[in-house]
């Protein structure tokens, strides 16, 4: 079902909160952990806070509303959020009227919600992802009678349209095209916390993209846990091409693609639209061992993966490839790990994100008994990183001497002007300096040096 917030009590509740906070300036502190999807949600949460009459702050000490948008993908991500939350206990003691809300994927785990309810008395409410439109009613009921709320199972897989958004960047924007995941990779918590796949309407997405381009946005990143299973009146390749047809000087990125259904048609659309669709593809491998891939329920094997990588390289010259790898999945033997290194070597990725396996309660892999000791995981991780650094460096060295169009992301003032961080279409970070302030715009640079993670360039005047 599509929920248009204009047809709910959202507006009325927002107006009431706004009335209550109008007597003086109130601040909201919103912080986010986890993936881009969560970043996009945090921008909505900030939009809602502004709507409710709060000003945004980056100092929790002055906030009267704190929202923590959490990630549950690995234990480490959960620990980070909980330790941050621990810091706020003292604040709450000083100012009992402080409202602390826990959003995001941790909030959708029953055991976490219970733990927060029982052990963290200073938490006012939790809200599952996709329930952002309920922030105002949770805030209001806490204001009314300090009523805490830890409901679960409210997320019925709806699509919520029309929420306000406060974008951090003036030049780059996230656009969610679908929510949830149906894949149930055996290690992964996402299908449990984000629910089943559902796609926004193509009209809503294309209209949003048009408006973004008209407002000066230069990079649009389409988001979904598995964008290739986007389905509405069109599929993902067609949606991508329609967005590429919007006139204007902008580029499109998308993530994430599952190797099982990244299609030939998608590759064709990319190669037909080199000006608009960035020559970059994030294609999570997870493991190069067919045995482990089966145990992970990834439904492709290393041969299928390699042939996909080859097709991408053939169709889109200079495409950059990145991937995710899990190290130490239960049962991973030295041989399996070497299979992974072999695939990494054969593809020659530009960038690899590698993670030690972290068992997630409720997933199938958490019950598997052939666990890999931490020392072995760490040792494998080290080998992988050492090998990959060299590959990344050699990929980057190919850029030296080239002229590239880059989009500026950050400027910092320096003694003689500004140092800039920008990004190529192929997603490489580029550093350069200029006397002039250039804004968050496209510029051309000549690449002069390369490291494993960055390129260094001079601005073309
Ligand atoms: N939907 C995306 C990515 C989701 S999570 C996809 O299908 O690839 C991002 C990455 O986190 C995954 O690609 C995986 O490499 C890693 N990850 C997920 N669950 C994990 C776990 N339990 N332990 C370690 N890494 C994990
Ligand atoms: Fe998790 Fe697999 Fe879904 Fe990605 S495709 S979100 S790894 S279950
Ligand atoms: Fe984390 Fe949830 Fe994203 S678990 S990686 S924030 S979908």
Short mmCIF file of C-alpha atoms and ligand atoms in Angstrom, two decimals:
data_model
loop_
_atom_site.label_atom_id
_atom_site.label_comp_id
_atom_site.label_asym_id
_atom_site.label_seq_id
_atom_site.Cartn_x
_atom_site.Cartn_y
_atom_site.Cartn_z
CA UNK A 1 0.00 0.00 0.00
CA UNK A 2 1.15 3.53 -0.69
CA UNK A 3 0.77 5.90 2.24
CA UNK A 4 0.64 9.57 1.24
CA UNK A 5 1.50 11.43 4.44
CA UNK A 6 -0.90 14.21 3.42
CA UNK A 7 -3.71 11.75 3.98
CA UNK A 8 -2.60 10.83 7.51
CA UNK A 9 -2.54 12.79 10.77
CA UNK A 10 1.11 13.64 10.08
CA UNK A 11 0.49 17.33 9.31
CA UNK A 12 -1.75 17.92 12.32
CA UNK A 13 0.68 16.20 14.68
CA UNK A 14 3.61 18.15 13.27
CA UNK A 15 1.67 21.39 13.78
CA UNK A 16 1.00 20.49 17.42
CA UNK A 17 4.68 19.68 18.13
CA UNK A 18 5.65 22.92 16.40
CA UNK A 19 3.30 24.85 18.71
CA UNK A 20 4.87 23.22 21.75
CA UNK A 21 8.44 24.01 20.78
CA UNK A 22 7.70 27.54 19.61
CA UNK A 23 8.40 29.34 22.92
CA UNK A 24 12.20 29.19 22.37
CA UNK A 25 14.70 27.63 19.97
CA UNK A 26 14.78 23.83 20.25
CA UNK A 27 17.52 21.73 18.67
CA UNK A 28 17.44 18.26 17.16
CA UNK A 29 20.51 16.06 16.77
CA UNK A 30 20.18 13.32 14.14
CA UNK A 31 22.98 10.80 13.56
CA UNK A 32 23.07 7.82 11.24
CA UNK A 33 25.04 4.57 11.04
CA UNK A 34 25.06 2.00 8.23
CA UNK A 35 24.35 2.07 4.53
CA UNK A 36 23.23 4.72 2.05
CA UNK A 37 19.64 3.66 2.54
CA UNK A 38 20.04 4.70 6.15
CA UNK A 39 21.68 7.99 5.14
CA UNK A 40 18.67 8.66 2.94
CA UNK A 41 16.34 7.87 5.86
CA UNK A 42 18.34 10.19 8.13
CA UNK A 43 17.82 13.02 5.65
CA UNK A 44 14.08 12.39 5.98
CA UNK A 45 14.34 12.34 9.77
CA UNK A 46 16.12 15.71 9.61
CA UNK A 47 13.40 17.01 7.30
CA UNK A 48 10.77 15.90 9.80
CA UNK A 49 12.65 17.53 12.71
CA UNK A 50 12.73 20.83 10.80
CA UNK A 51 9.04 20.40 9.95
CA UNK A 52 8.30 20.02 13.68
CA UNK A 53 9.98 23.36 14.38
CA UNK A 54 13.38 22.16 15.62
CA UNK A 55 16.68 23.60 14.40
CA UNK A 56 19.37 21.07 13.54
CA UNK A 57 22.55 20.85 15.59
CA UNK A 58 25.68 18.74 15.56
CA UNK A 59 26.03 19.15 19.33
CA UNK A 60 23.99 16.54 21.23
CA UNK A 61 24.56 18.55 24.44
CA UNK A 62 22.25 21.33 23.24
CA UNK A 63 19.60 19.07 21.69
CA UNK A 64 16.14 18.51 23.12
CA UNK A 65 15.49 15.80 20.53
CA UNK A 66 18.09 13.13 19.72
CA UNK A 67 17.44 10.61 16.94
CA UNK A 68 19.89 7.73 16.39
CA UNK A 69 19.41 5.94 13.09
CA UNK A 70 20.94 2.52 13.69
CA UNK A 71 22.40 -0.33 11.62
CA UNK A 72 22.23 -4.03 12.51
CA UNK A 73 24.38 -5.52 9.76
CA UNK A 74 27.26 -6.58 12.03
CA UNK A 75 27.72 -6.71 15.78
CA UNK A 76 30.24 -3.88 15.57
CA UNK A 77 27.65 -1.53 14.06
CA UNK A 78 25.27 -2.26 16.93
CA UNK A 79 27.96 -1.75 19.56
CA UNK A 80 28.82 1.65 18.08
CA UNK A 81 25.22 2.84 18.32
CA UNK A 82 24.77 1.51 21.86
CA UNK A 83 27.97 3.09 23.08
CA UNK A 84 26.92 6.43 21.61
CA UNK A 85 23.55 6.03 23.28
CA UNK A 86 25.34 5.37 26.59
CA UNK A 87 26.86 8.85 26.36
CA UNK A 88 23.41 10.39 26.43
CA UNK A 89 22.39 8.94 29.79
CA UNK A 90 23.97 11.85 31.66
CA UNK A 91 22.27 14.38 29.36
CA UNK A 92 18.91 12.86 30.10
CA UNK A 93 19.60 13.07 33.84
CA UNK A 94 20.38 16.76 33.55
CA UNK A 95 17.35 17.44 31.36
CA UNK A 96 14.52 14.96 31.93
CA UNK A 97 12.50 16.51 29.11
CA UNK A 98 15.10 15.35 26.55
CA UNK A 99 13.53 13.01 23.96
CA UNK A 100 15.71 10.18 22.60
CA UNK A 101 14.42 8.08 19.71
CA UNK A 102 16.08 5.00 18.22
CA UNK A 103 15.38 4.55 14.51
CA UNK A 104 16.72 2.19 11.88
CA UNK A 105 17.41 -1.48 11.57
CA UNK A 106 18.27 -2.25 15.22
CA UNK A 107 14.88 -0.92 16.22
CA UNK A 108 13.27 -3.65 14.12
CA UNK A 109 14.96 -6.47 16.06
CA UNK A 110 12.63 -7.70 18.80
CA UNK A 111 15.47 -8.60 21.18
CA UNK A 112 17.00 -5.14 20.78
CA UNK A 113 13.71 -3.33 21.29
CA UNK A 114 13.14 -5.37 24.46
CA UNK A 115 16.66 -4.66 25.71
CA UNK A 116 16.25 -0.93 25.12
CA UNK A 117 12.89 -0.91 26.85
CA UNK A 118 14.14 -2.73 29.92
CA UNK A 119 17.70 -1.52 30.29
CA UNK A 120 17.75 1.95 28.74
CA UNK A 121 15.11 3.88 30.62
CA UNK A 122 16.25 7.10 29.03
CA UNK A 123 15.17 5.94 25.55
CA UNK A 124 11.79 7.49 24.73
CA UNK A 125 10.82 5.41 21.71
CA UNK A 126 11.98 3.08 18.95
CA UNK A 127 10.65 3.11 15.39
CA UNK A 128 11.31 0.54 12.70
CA UNK A 129 12.67 1.71 9.32
CA UNK A 130 9.79 2.77 7.09
CA UNK A 131 7.95 4.22 10.12
CA UNK A 132 9.64 7.62 9.93
CA UNK A 133 6.28 9.34 9.42
CA UNK A 134 5.42 8.30 12.99
CA UNK A 135 8.25 10.34 14.53
CA UNK A 136 5.95 13.31 15.24
CA UNK A 137 3.32 11.22 17.02
CA UNK A 138 5.99 9.49 19.15
CA UNK A 139 7.51 12.87 20.06
CA UNK A 140 4.11 14.31 20.90
CA UNK A 141 3.03 11.42 23.10
CA UNK A 142 6.32 11.61 24.99
CA UNK A 143 5.77 15.35 25.47
CA UNK A 144 2.25 14.68 26.73
CA UNK A 145 2.87 12.16 29.47
CA UNK A 146 6.41 10.80 29.04
CA UNK A 147 4.88 7.75 27.39
CA UNK A 148 7.60 5.44 26.08
CA UNK A 149 6.87 3.31 23.04
CA UNK A 150 8.60 0.20 21.69
CA UNK A 151 6.04 -1.24 19.29
CA UNK A 152 7.15 -3.80 16.74
CA UNK A 153 5.54 -5.24 13.66
CA UNK A 154 3.97 -1.96 12.61
CA UNK A 155 5.88 -1.95 9.36
CA UNK A 156 3.41 -3.67 7.05
CA UNK A 157 5.57 -3.20 4.00
CA UNK A 158 3.97 0.05 2.95
CA UNK A 159 5.59 2.70 0.81
CA UNK A 160 5.48 6.13 2.38
CA UNK A 161 5.46 9.07 -0.04
CA UNK A 162 5.69 12.79 0.60
CA UNK A 163 7.99 13.00 3.63
CA UNK A 164 10.10 16.15 3.85
CA UNK A 165 13.82 15.79 3.31
CA UNK A 166 16.80 17.85 4.38
CA UNK A 167 19.64 16.97 2.03
CA UNK A 168 23.18 17.46 3.29
CA UNK A 169 24.71 17.98 -0.13
CA UNK A 170 23.80 20.70 -2.60
CA UNK A 171 25.00 18.63 -5.55
CA UNK A 172 24.28 14.98 -4.71
CA UNK A 173 21.04 13.23 -3.81
CA UNK A 174 19.86 9.76 -2.84
CA UNK A 175 16.66 8.47 -4.40
CA UNK A 176 15.22 5.27 -2.96
CA UNK A 177 13.56 3.26 -5.68
CA UNK A 178 12.67 0.21 -3.66
CA UNK A 179 12.68 -1.04 -0.10
CA UNK A 180 13.30 -4.39 1.57
CA UNK A 181 14.90 -7.59 0.34
CA UNK A 182 13.65 -11.08 -0.54
CA UNK A 183 16.96 -12.80 -0.97
CA UNK A 184 17.64 -14.16 2.50
CA UNK A 185 21.36 -14.63 2.10
CA UNK A 186 21.97 -16.86 5.09
CA UNK A 187 24.26 -14.40 6.92
CA UNK A 188 22.12 -11.30 6.45
CA UNK A 189 19.75 -9.51 8.81
CA UNK A 190 18.38 -7.08 6.22
CA UNK A 191 15.33 -9.10 5.08
CA UNK A 192 14.29 -9.41 8.73
CA UNK A 193 14.63 -5.74 9.57
CA UNK A 194 13.63 -4.12 6.27
CA UNK A 195 10.85 -6.48 5.24
CA UNK A 196 9.89 -7.76 1.80
CA UNK A 197 10.75 -6.07 -1.50
CA UNK A 198 8.46 -3.31 -2.67
CA UNK A 199 9.06 -0.80 -5.44
CA UNK A 200 8.03 2.84 -5.64
CA UNK A 201 6.05 3.87 -8.70
CA UNK A 202 8.14 4.88 -11.70
CA UNK A 203 6.17 8.15 -11.90
CA UNK A 204 7.10 9.12 -8.35
CA UNK A 205 10.77 8.30 -8.95
CA UNK A 206 11.07 10.05 -12.31
CA UNK A 207 9.25 13.14 -11.02
CA UNK A 208 11.59 13.27 -8.01
CA UNK A 209 14.65 12.97 -10.28
CA UNK A 210 13.35 15.71 -12.61
CA UNK A 211 12.85 18.04 -9.66
CA UNK A 212 16.30 17.26 -8.32
CA UNK A 213 17.96 18.03 -11.64
CA UNK A 214 15.94 21.25 -11.95
CA UNK A 215 17.13 22.26 -8.47
CA UNK A 216 20.78 21.87 -9.48
CA UNK A 217 21.55 18.34 -8.29
CA UNK A 218 24.42 16.85 -10.34
CA UNK A 219 24.59 13.29 -9.07
CA UNK A 220 21.62 11.05 -8.35
CA UNK A 221 22.18 7.71 -6.63
CA UNK A 222 19.30 5.27 -6.98
CA UNK A 223 19.03 3.11 -3.89
CA UNK A 224 17.70 -0.33 -3.11
CA UNK A 225 19.08 -3.47 -1.45
CA UNK A 226 18.82 -5.11 -4.84
CA UNK A 227 17.97 -2.56 -7.52
CA UNK A 228 17.75 -5.17 -10.25
CA UNK A 229 14.62 -6.61 -8.77
CA UNK A 230 12.86 -3.24 -9.14
CA UNK A 231 9.39 -3.92 -10.59
CA UNK A 232 6.55 -1.53 -11.37
CA UNK A 233 5.13 -0.76 -14.76
CA UNK A 234 8.77 -1.11 -15.83
CA UNK A 235 11.91 -2.95 -14.79
CA UNK A 236 15.19 -1.46 -13.57
CA UNK A 237 17.01 -1.07 -16.91
CA UNK A 238 14.03 0.78 -18.37
CA UNK A 239 13.70 3.01 -15.31
CA UNK A 240 17.40 3.80 -15.49
CA UNK A 241 17.15 4.75 -19.15
CA UNK A 242 14.10 6.96 -18.54
CA UNK A 243 16.03 8.83 -15.85
CA UNK A 244 19.03 9.09 -18.17
CA UNK A 245 16.74 10.80 -20.70
CA UNK A 246 16.01 13.72 -18.35
CA UNK A 247 17.83 16.69 -19.91
CA UNK A 248 20.61 18.32 -17.88
CA UNK A 249 24.22 17.99 -16.77
CA UNK A 250 24.08 15.22 -14.17
CA UNK A 251 25.18 11.64 -13.61
CA UNK A 252 23.34 8.63 -12.23
CA UNK A 253 24.67 5.96 -9.90
CA UNK A 254 22.85 3.01 -8.40
CA UNK A 255 23.35 0.44 -5.68
CA UNK A 256 23.24 -2.41 -4.92
CA UNK A 257 23.15 -5.03 -7.67
CA UNK A 258 22.88 -8.73 -6.94
CA UNK A 259 24.95 -10.79 -9.39
CA UNK A 260 22.07 -13.22 -9.85
CA UNK A 261 19.96 -10.67 -11.67
CA UNK A 262 22.20 -7.97 -13.07
CA UNK A 263 20.96 -8.40 -16.66
CA UNK A 264 22.40 -7.99 -20.16
CA UNK A 265 19.74 -5.36 -20.70
CA UNK A 266 21.14 -3.34 -17.78
CA UNK A 267 24.62 -3.50 -19.29
CA UNK A 268 23.21 -2.36 -22.65
CA UNK A 269 21.45 0.60 -21.07
CA UNK A 270 24.69 1.60 -19.36
CA UNK A 271 26.72 1.38 -22.54
CA UNK A 272 24.06 3.36 -24.48
CA UNK A 273 24.16 6.21 -21.94
CA UNK A 274 27.83 6.89 -21.15
CA UNK A 275 27.24 10.60 -20.54
CA UNK A 276 24.61 10.07 -17.89
CA UNK A 277 25.22 6.69 -16.25
CA UNK A 278 28.46 6.60 -14.28
CA UNK A 279 30.95 3.92 -15.43
CA UNK A 280 30.96 2.23 -12.07
CA UNK A 281 29.44 -0.98 -10.80
CA UNK A 282 29.28 -2.30 -7.24
CA UNK A 283 28.77 -6.04 -7.52
CA UNK A 284 29.02 -7.89 -4.20
CA UNK A 285 30.90 -11.16 -4.58
CA UNK A 286 30.87 -12.26 -0.90
CA UNK A 287 32.99 -15.33 -1.63
CA UNK A 288 34.84 -16.87 -4.56
CA UNK A 289 34.18 -20.41 -3.35
CA UNK A 290 31.17 -22.12 -4.93
CA UNK A 291 30.69 -24.24 -1.83
CA UNK A 292 30.52 -21.18 0.41
CA UNK A 293 28.34 -19.28 -2.07
CA UNK A 294 25.85 -22.14 -1.87
CA UNK A 295 25.92 -22.09 1.92
CA UNK A 296 25.32 -18.35 1.73
CA UNK A 297 22.30 -18.90 -0.55
CA UNK A 298 23.71 -16.47 -3.10
CA UNK A 299 22.38 -18.56 -6.05
CA UNK A 300 25.28 -17.81 -8.42
CA UNK A 301 28.67 -19.42 -8.72
CA UNK A 302 32.10 -17.94 -9.35
CA UNK A 303 31.87 -18.71 -13.09
CA UNK A 304 28.65 -16.71 -13.43
CA UNK A 305 30.22 -13.87 -11.47
CA UNK A 306 33.35 -13.80 -13.61
CA UNK A 307 31.38 -13.84 -16.83
CA UNK A 308 29.27 -10.92 -15.60
CA UNK A 309 32.39 -8.93 -14.69
CA UNK A 310 33.80 -9.70 -18.14
CA UNK A 311 30.61 -8.55 -19.90
CA UNK A 312 30.68 -5.28 -17.95
CA UNK A 313 34.31 -4.65 -18.87
CA UNK A 314 33.67 -5.45 -22.53
CA UNK A 315 30.57 -3.29 -22.87
CA UNK A 316 31.73 -0.29 -20.85
CA UNK A 317 35.38 0.54 -21.39
CA UNK A 318 37.00 1.97 -18.28
CA UNK A 319 34.23 0.82 -15.99
CA UNK A 320 35.39 0.62 -12.37
CA UNK A 321 34.24 -2.38 -10.34
CA UNK A 322 33.91 -2.70 -6.60
CA UNK A 323 32.73 -5.53 -4.42
CA UNK A 324 31.96 -6.79 -0.91
CA UNK A 325 33.62 -9.87 0.57
CA UNK A 326 32.81 -11.72 3.79
CA UNK A 327 35.77 -13.38 5.46
CA UNK A 328 35.36 -16.40 7.74
CA UNK A 329 31.82 -17.49 6.87
CA UNK A 330 31.15 -20.74 8.81
CA UNK A 331 33.00 -23.61 7.17
CA UNK A 332 35.37 -21.39 5.18
CA UNK A 333 38.58 -23.40 4.73
CA UNK A 334 41.92 -22.11 3.50
CA UNK A 335 41.02 -23.41 0.00
CA UNK A 336 37.75 -21.50 -0.05
CA UNK A 337 39.55 -18.34 0.95
CA UNK A 338 42.10 -18.87 -1.81
CA UNK A 339 39.23 -19.22 -4.28
CA UNK A 340 38.11 -15.78 -3.13
CA UNK A 341 41.59 -14.31 -3.61
CA UNK A 342 41.70 -15.86 -7.08
CA UNK A 343 38.46 -14.20 -8.14
CA UNK A 344 39.66 -10.87 -6.72
CA UNK A 345 42.89 -11.25 -8.71
CA UNK A 346 41.11 -12.26 -11.89
CA UNK A 347 38.60 -9.40 -11.82
CA UNK A 348 41.11 -6.80 -10.59
CA UNK A 349 38.63 -4.72 -8.60
CA UNK A 350 39.12 -1.03 -8.11
CA UNK A 351 37.88 -1.30 -4.55
CA UNK A 352 36.99 -4.16 -2.20
CA UNK A 353 35.03 -3.79 1.03
CA UNK A 354 35.85 -6.78 3.21
CA UNK A 355 34.12 -7.74 6.43
CA UNK A 356 34.73 -10.40 9.04
CA UNK A 357 31.65 -12.61 9.30
CA UNK A 358 29.49 -11.54 12.22
CA UNK A 359 26.73 -13.95 13.31
CA UNK A 360 23.31 -12.24 13.40
CA UNK A 361 20.72 -13.74 15.70
CA UNK A 362 17.79 -15.11 13.74
CA UNK A 363 19.70 -15.77 10.51
CA UNK A 364 20.51 -19.27 9.29
CA UNK A 365 24.28 -18.76 9.34
CA UNK A 366 24.18 -17.83 13.02
CA UNK A 367 23.18 -21.43 13.75
CA UNK A 368 26.01 -22.95 11.68
CA UNK A 369 28.54 -24.62 13.93
CA UNK A 370 31.76 -24.68 11.88
CA UNK A 371 32.78 -21.23 13.00
CA UNK A 372 36.10 -19.76 11.96
CA UNK A 373 38.31 -18.52 14.83
CA UNK A 374 38.91 -14.79 15.03
CA UNK A 375 42.70 -15.14 14.57
CA UNK A 376 42.17 -16.92 11.27
CA UNK A 377 39.67 -14.31 10.10
CA UNK A 378 42.10 -11.53 11.00
CA UNK A 379 44.99 -13.25 9.28
CA UNK A 380 42.91 -13.78 6.10
CA UNK A 381 41.74 -10.19 6.22
CA UNK A 382 45.34 -8.97 6.35
CA UNK A 383 46.33 -11.08 3.34
CA UNK A 384 43.33 -9.90 1.39
CA UNK A 385 43.98 -6.23 2.14
CA UNK A 386 47.69 -6.48 1.26
CA UNK A 387 46.90 -8.11 -2.06
CA UNK A 388 44.03 -5.77 -2.86
CA UNK A 389 45.98 -2.58 -2.09
CA UNK A 390 48.37 -3.49 -4.85
CA UNK A 391 45.56 -4.20 -7.29
CA UNK A 392 43.76 -0.96 -6.41
CA UNK A 393 46.98 0.97 -6.86
CA UNK A 394 47.63 -0.54 -10.27
CA UNK A 395 44.05 0.26 -11.34
CA UNK A 396 44.53 3.84 -10.16
CA UNK A 397 47.90 4.24 -11.88
CA UNK A 398 46.12 3.81 -15.22
CA UNK A 399 44.52 7.21 -14.58
CA UNK A 400 47.81 9.11 -14.41
CA UNK A 401 48.08 11.41 -17.41
CA UNK A 402 44.36 11.40 -18.12
CA UNK A 403 41.97 14.32 -18.15
CA UNK A 404 38.81 13.56 -16.13
CA UNK A 405 35.51 15.27 -15.49
CA UNK A 406 34.96 15.24 -11.72
CA UNK A 407 32.23 16.41 -9.37
CA UNK A 408 33.45 18.42 -6.37
CA UNK A 409 32.25 17.06 -3.03
CA UNK A 410 34.21 19.06 -0.47
CA UNK A 411 36.23 22.24 -0.21
CA UNK A 412 38.51 23.14 2.66
CA UNK A 413 40.22 26.47 2.93
CA UNK A 414 43.98 26.25 2.66
CA UNK A 415 46.73 28.91 2.90
CA UNK A 416 46.55 29.63 -0.82
CA UNK A 417 42.89 29.09 -1.64
CA UNK A 418 41.12 25.77 -1.26
CA UNK A 419 41.86 22.05 -1.32
CA UNK A 420 39.15 20.09 -3.04
CA UNK A 421 37.95 16.51 -2.87
CA UNK A 422 36.04 15.42 -5.94
CA UNK A 423 34.97 12.17 -7.58
CA UNK A 424 35.30 10.79 -11.09
CA UNK A 425 32.37 9.07 -12.77
CA UNK A 426 34.16 5.83 -12.00
CA UNK A 427 33.92 6.76 -8.32
CA UNK A 428 37.60 7.58 -7.69
CA UNK A 429 38.40 10.24 -5.12
CA UNK A 430 40.50 13.05 -6.58
CA UNK A 431 42.33 15.79 -4.66
CA UNK A 432 43.43 19.11 -6.10
CA UNK A 433 43.81 22.74 -5.10
CA UNK A 434 42.62 26.04 -6.52
CA UNK A 435 42.86 29.68 -5.50
CA UNK A 436 39.20 30.10 -6.32
CA UNK A 437 36.06 28.84 -4.67
CA UNK A 438 34.47 26.52 -7.21
CA UNK A 439 31.32 25.29 -5.46
CA UNK A 440 30.03 21.72 -5.73
CA UNK A 441 30.30 21.64 -9.52
CA UNK A 442 31.74 19.56 -12.33
CA UNK A 443 35.27 20.57 -13.29
CA UNK A 444 38.02 19.03 -15.42
CA UNK A 445 41.30 17.92 -13.87
CA UNK A 446 44.55 16.38 -15.10
CA UNK A 447 45.51 13.35 -13.01
CA UNK A 448 49.15 13.46 -11.95
CA UNK A 449 49.65 10.88 -9.20
CA UNK A 450 47.84 7.88 -7.79
CA UNK A 451 47.64 6.03 -4.48
CA UNK A 452 45.62 2.90 -3.66
CA UNK A 453 42.64 5.00 -2.54
CA UNK A 454 43.01 8.44 -4.12
CA UNK A 455 44.13 10.32 -7.19
CA UNK A 456 45.97 13.65 -7.13
CA UNK A 457 45.39 16.16 -9.87
CA UNK A 458 45.63 19.73 -11.11
CA UNK A 459 42.64 21.76 -12.14
CA UNK A 460 42.19 22.49 -15.83
CA UNK A 461 41.57 26.22 -16.13
N1 LIG B 1 22.08 -5.61 -0.42
C1 LIG B 1 23.45 -5.56 -0.58
C2 LIG B 1 24.29 -5.29 0.64
C3 LIG B 1 23.77 -5.37 1.99
S1 LIG B 1 24.80 -5.29 3.37
C4 LIG B 1 23.88 -6.83 -1.25
O1 LIG B 1 23.11 -7.68 -1.56
O2 LIG B 1 25.06 -6.98 -1.46
C5 LIG B 1 26.40 -4.83 2.82
C6 LIG B 1 27.43 -5.89 2.98
O3 LIG B 1 27.58 -6.25 4.32
C7 LIG B 1 27.11 -7.19 2.28
O4 LIG B 1 27.38 -7.14 0.92
C8 LIG B 1 27.99 -8.16 3.01
O5 LIG B 1 29.26 -8.25 2.41
C9 LIG B 1 28.13 -7.55 4.38
N2 LIG B 1 27.41 -8.33 5.40
C10 LIG B 1 26.09 -8.58 5.47
N3 LIG B 1 25.81 -9.36 6.55
C11 LIG B 1 26.99 -9.61 7.16
C12 LIG B 1 27.37 -10.37 8.32
N4 LIG B 1 26.48 -11.03 9.03
N5 LIG B 1 28.69 -10.40 8.66
C13 LIG B 1 29.61 -9.75 7.92
N6 LIG B 1 29.31 -9.04 6.84
C14 LIG B 1 28.02 -8.96 6.44
FE1 LIG B 2 21.31 -9.05 2.57
FE2 LIG B 2 21.52 -10.70 0.52
FE3 LIG B 2 19.46 -9.02 0.67
FE4 LIG B 2 21.89 -8.07 0.17
S1 LIG B 2 20.71 -9.48 -1.15
S2 LIG B 2 20.41 -7.25 1.62
S3 LIG B 2 23.19 -9.41 1.37
S4 LIG B 2 19.86 -10.71 2.05
FE1 LIG B 3 22.61 -1.61 8.16
FE2 LIG B 3 20.05 -1.65 7.80
FE3 LIG B 3 21.62 -0.71 5.91
S1 LIG B 3 21.23 -3.23 8.74
S2 LIG B 3 23.48 -1.87 6.19
S3 LIG B 3 21.34 0.16 7.91
S4 LIG B 3 19.75 -1.87 5.63
#
